[in-house]
Amino acid sequence: MPIPVDLVLPCYNPPAGWAANLIASVRKVNTYLPEVAFTVRVVNDGSSQPPTPADIDLLRSQLPDFHYDSYEQNQGKGYALRHGVQATQHAICLFTDIDFPYEEQGVAAVLQTLLSQQCDVAVGSRNEAYYQHVPAARTAISRSLRFCTQHLLRLPVSDTQCGIKGFNQAGKALFLQTQVNRYLFDLEFLYWAARIPNLRVLPVQVQLKPGIIFSRMNFRLLLTEGYNLLRIIRRATPAG
């Protein structure tokens, strides 16, 4: 009997070839976990260059259970993921980026950690080799956040920004209570997860694929996310 798993991918101005890459990546994850049947849900977050009808037709023809959601105004990755996760129906949910930037073996390891009931929330964690492939500004921001999460916020997971995470129904219920729409939605989720009694969070090491290109982070976004960090810390703990 196949094990159903939801896979949610937020989508904003996807790169060329993204649909074929997604199909190949899902199939490769299945080589590590052949018992899993994925329900794949792509959420178009108000792209100015949205997925084409040909992209969607290809995904529908090649993925057994594919869903496409779209809305006009860009809201941010956190918003898009809550939109997609709200529609999921299975016990386990996984999310990652539209370019599937992490090696499929690591994605399978994140999922296997959940399937074996080792935790309620499984979090991809990048090693030091990751920083050899990203711009200096992004590296500085990422390292600063890791220091903050480990030493100031005292989270059990220092790498909150890795783009692969999954959870069971307990984790899903908390994720849907998050409020941050953009960069720090992961931090908000894990900050509250660390404060919910008996909610188990585990890091799982993953590896970045070669050739992944990261977008630049603008100054206005950093200012907004600094405000969001204060909101996260000051907000009352959500119900577990």
PDB file of C-alpha atoms in Angstrom, residues 69-238:
ATOM      1  CA  ASP A  69      -2.804  26.938  -7.232  1.00  0.00           C
ATOM      2  CA  SER A  70      -2.349  30.569  -8.256  1.00  0.00           C
ATOM      3  CA  TYR A  71      -3.232  34.082  -7.121  1.00  0.00           C
ATOM      4  CA  GLU A  72      -2.402  37.451  -8.687  1.00  0.00           C
ATOM      5  CA  GLN A  73      -0.547  39.483  -6.043  1.00  0.00           C
ATOM      6  CA  ASN A  74       2.859  38.436  -4.737  1.00  0.00           C
ATOM      7  CA  GLN A  75       2.615  37.785  -0.994  1.00  0.00           C
ATOM      8  CA  GLY A  76       5.856  36.027  -0.097  1.00  0.00           C
ATOM      9  CA  LYS A  77       7.113  32.497   0.366  1.00  0.00           C
ATOM     10  CA  GLY A  78       5.652  32.056   3.847  1.00  0.00           C
ATOM     11  CA  TYR A  79       2.201  33.079   2.664  1.00  0.00           C
ATOM     12  CA  ALA A  80       2.425  30.818  -0.398  1.00  0.00           C
ATOM     13  CA  LEU A  81       3.396  27.848   1.726  1.00  0.00           C
ATOM     14  CA  ARG A  82       0.587  28.371   4.214  1.00  0.00           C
ATOM     15  CA  HIS A  83      -1.784  28.586   1.227  1.00  0.00           C
ATOM     16  CA  GLY A  84      -0.497  25.263  -0.091  1.00  0.00           C
ATOM     17  CA  VAL A  85      -0.166  23.479   3.253  1.00  0.00           C
ATOM     18  CA  GLN A  86      -3.741  24.452   4.152  1.00  0.00           C
ATOM     19  CA  ALA A  87      -4.922  22.389   1.171  1.00  0.00           C
ATOM     20  CA  THR A  88      -2.903  19.254   2.012  1.00  0.00           C
ATOM     21  CA  GLN A  89      -4.754  16.148   3.116  1.00  0.00           C
ATOM     22  CA  HIS A  90      -2.167  13.566   4.124  1.00  0.00           C
ATOM     23  CA  ALA A  91      -0.441  12.784   7.416  1.00  0.00           C
ATOM     24  CA  ILE A  92       3.000  13.935   6.253  1.00  0.00           C
ATOM     25  CA  CYS A  93       3.813  17.163   4.418  1.00  0.00           C
ATOM     26  CA  LEU A  94       7.126  18.250   2.923  1.00  0.00           C
ATOM     27  CA  PHE A  95       8.054  21.565   1.329  1.00  0.00           C
ATOM     28  CA  THR A  96      11.009  22.815  -0.666  1.00  0.00           C
ATOM     29  CA  ASP A  97      11.902  25.431  -3.279  1.00  0.00           C
ATOM     30  CA  ILE A  98      10.674  25.335  -6.868  1.00  0.00           C
ATOM     31  CA  ASP A  99      14.176  24.652  -8.258  1.00  0.00           C
ATOM     32  CA  PHE A 100      14.560  21.625  -5.939  1.00  0.00           C
ATOM     33  CA  PRO A 101      18.029  22.858  -4.874  1.00  0.00           C
ATOM     34  CA  TYR A 102      18.986  20.042  -2.491  1.00  0.00           C
ATOM     35  CA  GLU A 103      20.234  16.575  -3.394  1.00  0.00           C
ATOM     36  CA  GLU A 104      17.378  14.082  -3.549  1.00  0.00           C
ATOM     37  CA  GLN A 105      19.057  11.680  -1.140  1.00  0.00           C
ATOM     38  CA  GLY A 106      18.925  14.369   1.560  1.00  0.00           C
ATOM     39  CA  VAL A 107      15.292  15.165   0.766  1.00  0.00           C
ATOM     40  CA  ALA A 108      14.512  11.466   1.134  1.00  0.00           C
ATOM     41  CA  ALA A 109      16.346  11.435   4.481  1.00  0.00           C
ATOM     42  CA  VAL A 110      14.202  14.321   5.757  1.00  0.00           C
ATOM     43  CA  LEU A 111      11.083  12.444   4.721  1.00  0.00           C
ATOM     44  CA  GLN A 112      12.283   9.129   6.155  1.00  0.00           C
ATOM     45  CA  THR A 113      12.858  10.805   9.529  1.00  0.00           C
ATOM     46  CA  LEU A 114       9.167  11.734   9.570  1.00  0.00           C
ATOM     47  CA  LEU A 115       7.913   8.413   8.236  1.00  0.00           C
ATOM     48  CA  SER A 116       9.809   6.563  10.966  1.00  0.00           C
ATOM     49  CA  GLN A 117       8.137   8.831  13.557  1.00  0.00           C
ATOM     50  CA  GLN A 118      11.429  10.083  14.979  1.00  0.00           C
ATOM     51  CA  CYS A 119      10.060  13.628  15.158  1.00  0.00           C
ATOM     52  CA  ASP A 120       7.126  15.917  14.442  1.00  0.00           C
ATOM     53  CA  VAL A 121       9.178  18.443  12.458  1.00  0.00           C
ATOM     54  CA  ALA A 122      12.194  17.495  10.313  1.00  0.00           C
ATOM     55  CA  VAL A 123      14.474  20.348   9.280  1.00  0.00           C
ATOM     56  CA  GLY A 124      17.086  20.266   6.541  1.00  0.00           C
ATOM     57  CA  SER A 125      20.472  21.398   7.821  1.00  0.00           C
ATOM     58  CA  ARG A 126      23.328  22.585   5.598  1.00  0.00           C
ATOM     59  CA  ASN A 127      26.985  21.929   6.391  1.00  0.00           C
ATOM     60  CA  GLU A 128      29.884  24.363   5.977  1.00  0.00           C
ATOM     61  CA  ALA A 129      30.382  23.356   2.327  1.00  0.00           C
ATOM     62  CA  TYR A 130      27.126  25.178   1.546  1.00  0.00           C
ATOM     63  CA  TYR A 131      28.775  28.567   2.051  1.00  0.00           C
ATOM     64  CA  GLN A 132      31.263  27.921  -0.754  1.00  0.00           C
ATOM     65  CA  HIS A 133      28.421  28.235  -3.274  1.00  0.00           C
ATOM     66  CA  VAL A 134      26.539  31.350  -2.134  1.00  0.00           C
ATOM     67  CA  PRO A 135      27.251  35.112  -2.428  1.00  0.00           C
ATOM     68  CA  ALA A 136      29.207  36.769   0.380  1.00  0.00           C
ATOM     69  CA  ALA A 137      26.273  38.945   1.481  1.00  0.00           C
ATOM     70  CA  ARG A 138      23.938  35.962   1.762  1.00  0.00           C
ATOM     71  CA  THR A 139      26.631  34.026   3.627  1.00  0.00           C
ATOM     72  CA  ALA A 140      27.008  36.841   6.163  1.00  0.00           C
ATOM     73  CA  ILE A 141      23.247  37.051   6.703  1.00  0.00           C
ATOM     74  CA  SER A 142      22.906  33.282   7.019  1.00  0.00           C
ATOM     75  CA  ARG A 143      25.785  32.971   9.497  1.00  0.00           C
ATOM     76  CA  SER A 144      24.414  35.859  11.564  1.00  0.00           C
ATOM     77  CA  LEU A 145      20.998  34.217  11.720  1.00  0.00           C
ATOM     78  CA  ARG A 146      22.538  30.901  12.750  1.00  0.00           C
ATOM     79  CA  PHE A 147      24.424  32.612  15.572  1.00  0.00           C
ATOM     80  CA  CYS A 148      21.234  34.392  16.650  1.00  0.00           C
ATOM     81  CA  THR A 149      19.099  31.259  16.625  1.00  0.00           C
ATOM     82  CA  GLN A 150      21.645  29.172  18.498  1.00  0.00           C
ATOM     83  CA  HIS A 151      22.936  31.615  21.111  1.00  0.00           C
ATOM     84  CA  LEU A 152      20.224  34.257  21.537  1.00  0.00           C
ATOM     85  CA  LEU A 153      16.973  32.449  20.737  1.00  0.00           C
ATOM     86  CA  ARG A 154      18.356  29.080  21.916  1.00  0.00           C
ATOM     87  CA  LEU A 155      16.651  26.996  19.262  1.00  0.00           C
ATOM     88  CA  PRO A 156      17.413  23.270  18.962  1.00  0.00           C
ATOM     89  CA  VAL A 157      18.124  23.822  15.237  1.00  0.00           C
ATOM     90  CA  SER A 158      20.627  26.517  14.249  1.00  0.00           C
ATOM     91  CA  ASP A 159      19.962  26.407  10.486  1.00  0.00           C
ATOM     92  CA  THR A 160      16.436  27.788  10.256  1.00  0.00           C
ATOM     93  CA  GLN A 161      16.674  29.001   6.639  1.00  0.00           C
ATOM     94  CA  CYS A 162      17.391  25.759   4.786  1.00  0.00           C
ATOM     95  CA  GLY A 163      14.710  25.368   2.115  1.00  0.00           C
ATOM     96  CA  ILE A 164      13.628  21.824   2.911  1.00  0.00           C
ATOM     97  CA  LYS A 165      11.369  21.002   5.856  1.00  0.00           C
ATOM     98  CA  GLY A 166       8.603  18.568   6.679  1.00  0.00           C
ATOM     99  CA  PHE A 167       6.137  17.808   9.420  1.00  0.00           C
ATOM    100  CA  ASN A 168       3.330  15.581  10.604  1.00  0.00           C
ATOM    101  CA  GLN A 169      -0.119  16.815  11.617  1.00  0.00           C
ATOM    102  CA  ALA A 170       1.147  18.316  14.885  1.00  0.00           C
ATOM    103  CA  GLY A 171       3.760  20.296  12.979  1.00  0.00           C
ATOM    104  CA  LYS A 172       1.238  21.281  10.317  1.00  0.00           C
ATOM    105  CA  ALA A 173      -1.148  22.721  12.910  1.00  0.00           C
ATOM    106  CA  LEU A 174       1.627  24.961  14.241  1.00  0.00           C
ATOM    107  CA  PHE A 175       2.883  25.943  10.784  1.00  0.00           C
ATOM    108  CA  LEU A 176      -0.556  27.200   9.816  1.00  0.00           C
ATOM    109  CA  GLN A 177      -0.484  29.551  12.825  1.00  0.00           C
ATOM    110  CA  THR A 178       2.630  31.381  11.597  1.00  0.00           C
ATOM    111  CA  GLN A 179       2.159  34.962  10.389  1.00  0.00           C
ATOM    112  CA  VAL A 180       5.389  36.074   8.685  1.00  0.00           C
ATOM    113  CA  ASN A 181       4.991  36.135   4.905  1.00  0.00           C
ATOM    114  CA  ARG A 182       8.560  36.412   3.681  1.00  0.00           C
ATOM    115  CA  TYR A 183      12.159  35.568   4.598  1.00  0.00           C
ATOM    116  CA  LEU A 184      11.838  34.776   8.306  1.00  0.00           C
ATOM    117  CA  PHE A 185       8.755  32.533   8.154  1.00  0.00           C
ATOM    118  CA  ASP A 186      11.046  29.509   8.810  1.00  0.00           C
ATOM    119  CA  LEU A 187      12.517  31.156  11.890  1.00  0.00           C
ATOM    120  CA  GLU A 188       9.053  31.990  13.187  1.00  0.00           C
ATOM    121  CA  PHE A 189       7.935  28.379  12.738  1.00  0.00           C
ATOM    122  CA  LEU A 190      10.961  26.892  14.495  1.00  0.00           C
ATOM    123  CA  TYR A 191      10.947  29.533  17.238  1.00  0.00           C
ATOM    124  CA  TRP A 192       7.427  28.475  18.210  1.00  0.00           C
ATOM    125  CA  ALA A 193       8.143  24.782  17.652  1.00  0.00           C
ATOM    126  CA  ALA A 194      10.873  25.008  20.299  1.00  0.00           C
ATOM    127  CA  ARG A 195       8.319  26.402  22.760  1.00  0.00           C
ATOM    128  CA  ILE A 196       5.567  23.826  22.287  1.00  0.00           C
ATOM    129  CA  PRO A 197       5.873  21.066  24.916  1.00  0.00           C
ATOM    130  CA  ASN A 198       6.520  17.593  23.486  1.00  0.00           C
ATOM    131  CA  LEU A 199       6.818  18.804  19.867  1.00  0.00           C
ATOM    132  CA  ARG A 200       9.898  16.988  18.571  1.00  0.00           C
ATOM    133  CA  VAL A 201      12.199  18.822  16.127  1.00  0.00           C
ATOM    134  CA  LEU A 202      15.173  17.135  14.447  1.00  0.00           C
ATOM    135  CA  PRO A 203      17.786  18.470  11.999  1.00  0.00           C
ATOM    136  CA  VAL A 204      18.665  16.272   9.013  1.00  0.00           C
ATOM    137  CA  GLN A 205      21.784  16.992   6.983  1.00  0.00           C
ATOM    138  CA  VAL A 206      21.217  17.862   3.321  1.00  0.00           C
ATOM    139  CA  GLN A 207      23.538  18.842   0.481  1.00  0.00           C
ATOM    140  CA  LEU A 208      23.109  21.645  -2.051  1.00  0.00           C
ATOM    141  CA  LYS A 209      23.133  20.564  -5.697  1.00  0.00           C
ATOM    142  CA  PRO A 210      25.954  21.905  -7.901  1.00  0.00           C
ATOM    143  CA  GLY A 211      25.204  24.989  -9.987  1.00  0.00           C
ATOM    144  CA  ILE A 212      22.368  26.434  -7.899  1.00  0.00           C
ATOM    145  CA  ILE A 213      22.152  30.228  -8.304  1.00  0.00           C
ATOM    146  CA  PHE A 214      20.765  32.338  -5.456  1.00  0.00           C
ATOM    147  CA  SER A 215      18.983  35.644  -5.849  1.00  0.00           C
ATOM    148  CA  ARG A 216      20.337  38.776  -4.181  1.00  0.00           C
ATOM    149  CA  MET A 217      18.783  40.031  -0.968  1.00  0.00           C
ATOM    150  CA  ASN A 218      17.803  43.691  -0.977  1.00  0.00           C
ATOM    151  CA  PHE A 219      18.223  46.153   1.895  1.00  0.00           C
ATOM    152  CA  ARG A 220      14.510  46.889   2.192  1.00  0.00           C
ATOM    153  CA  LEU A 221      13.822  43.190   2.763  1.00  0.00           C
ATOM    154  CA  LEU A 222      16.384  43.090   5.576  1.00  0.00           C
ATOM    155  CA  LEU A 223      14.728  46.044   7.310  1.00  0.00           C
ATOM    156  CA  THR A 224      11.307  44.416   7.021  1.00  0.00           C
ATOM    157  CA  GLU A 225      12.599  41.125   8.360  1.00  0.00           C
ATOM    158  CA  GLY A 226      14.275  42.859  11.295  1.00  0.00           C
ATOM    159  CA  TYR A 227      10.828  44.152  12.242  1.00  0.00           C
ATOM    160  CA  ASN A 228       9.390  40.661  11.765  1.00  0.00           C
ATOM    161  CA  LEU A 229      12.007  39.227  14.121  1.00  0.00           C
ATOM    162  CA  LEU A 230      10.795  41.583  16.847  1.00  0.00           C
ATOM    163  CA  ARG A 231       7.182  40.552  16.114  1.00  0.00           C
ATOM    164  CA  ILE A 232       8.107  36.880  16.449  1.00  0.00           C
ATOM    165  CA  ILE A 233       9.775  37.352  19.827  1.00  0.00           C
ATOM    166  CA  ARG A 234       7.000  39.537  21.252  1.00  0.00           C
ATOM    167  CA  ARG A 235       4.066  37.422  20.081  1.00  0.00           C
ATOM    168  CA  ALA A 236       2.322  35.108  22.547  1.00  0.00           C
ATOM    169  CA  THR A 237       3.037  31.408  22.066  1.00  0.00           C
ATOM    170  CA  PRO A 238       0.512  29.796  19.678  1.00  0.00           C
TER     171      PRO A 238
END
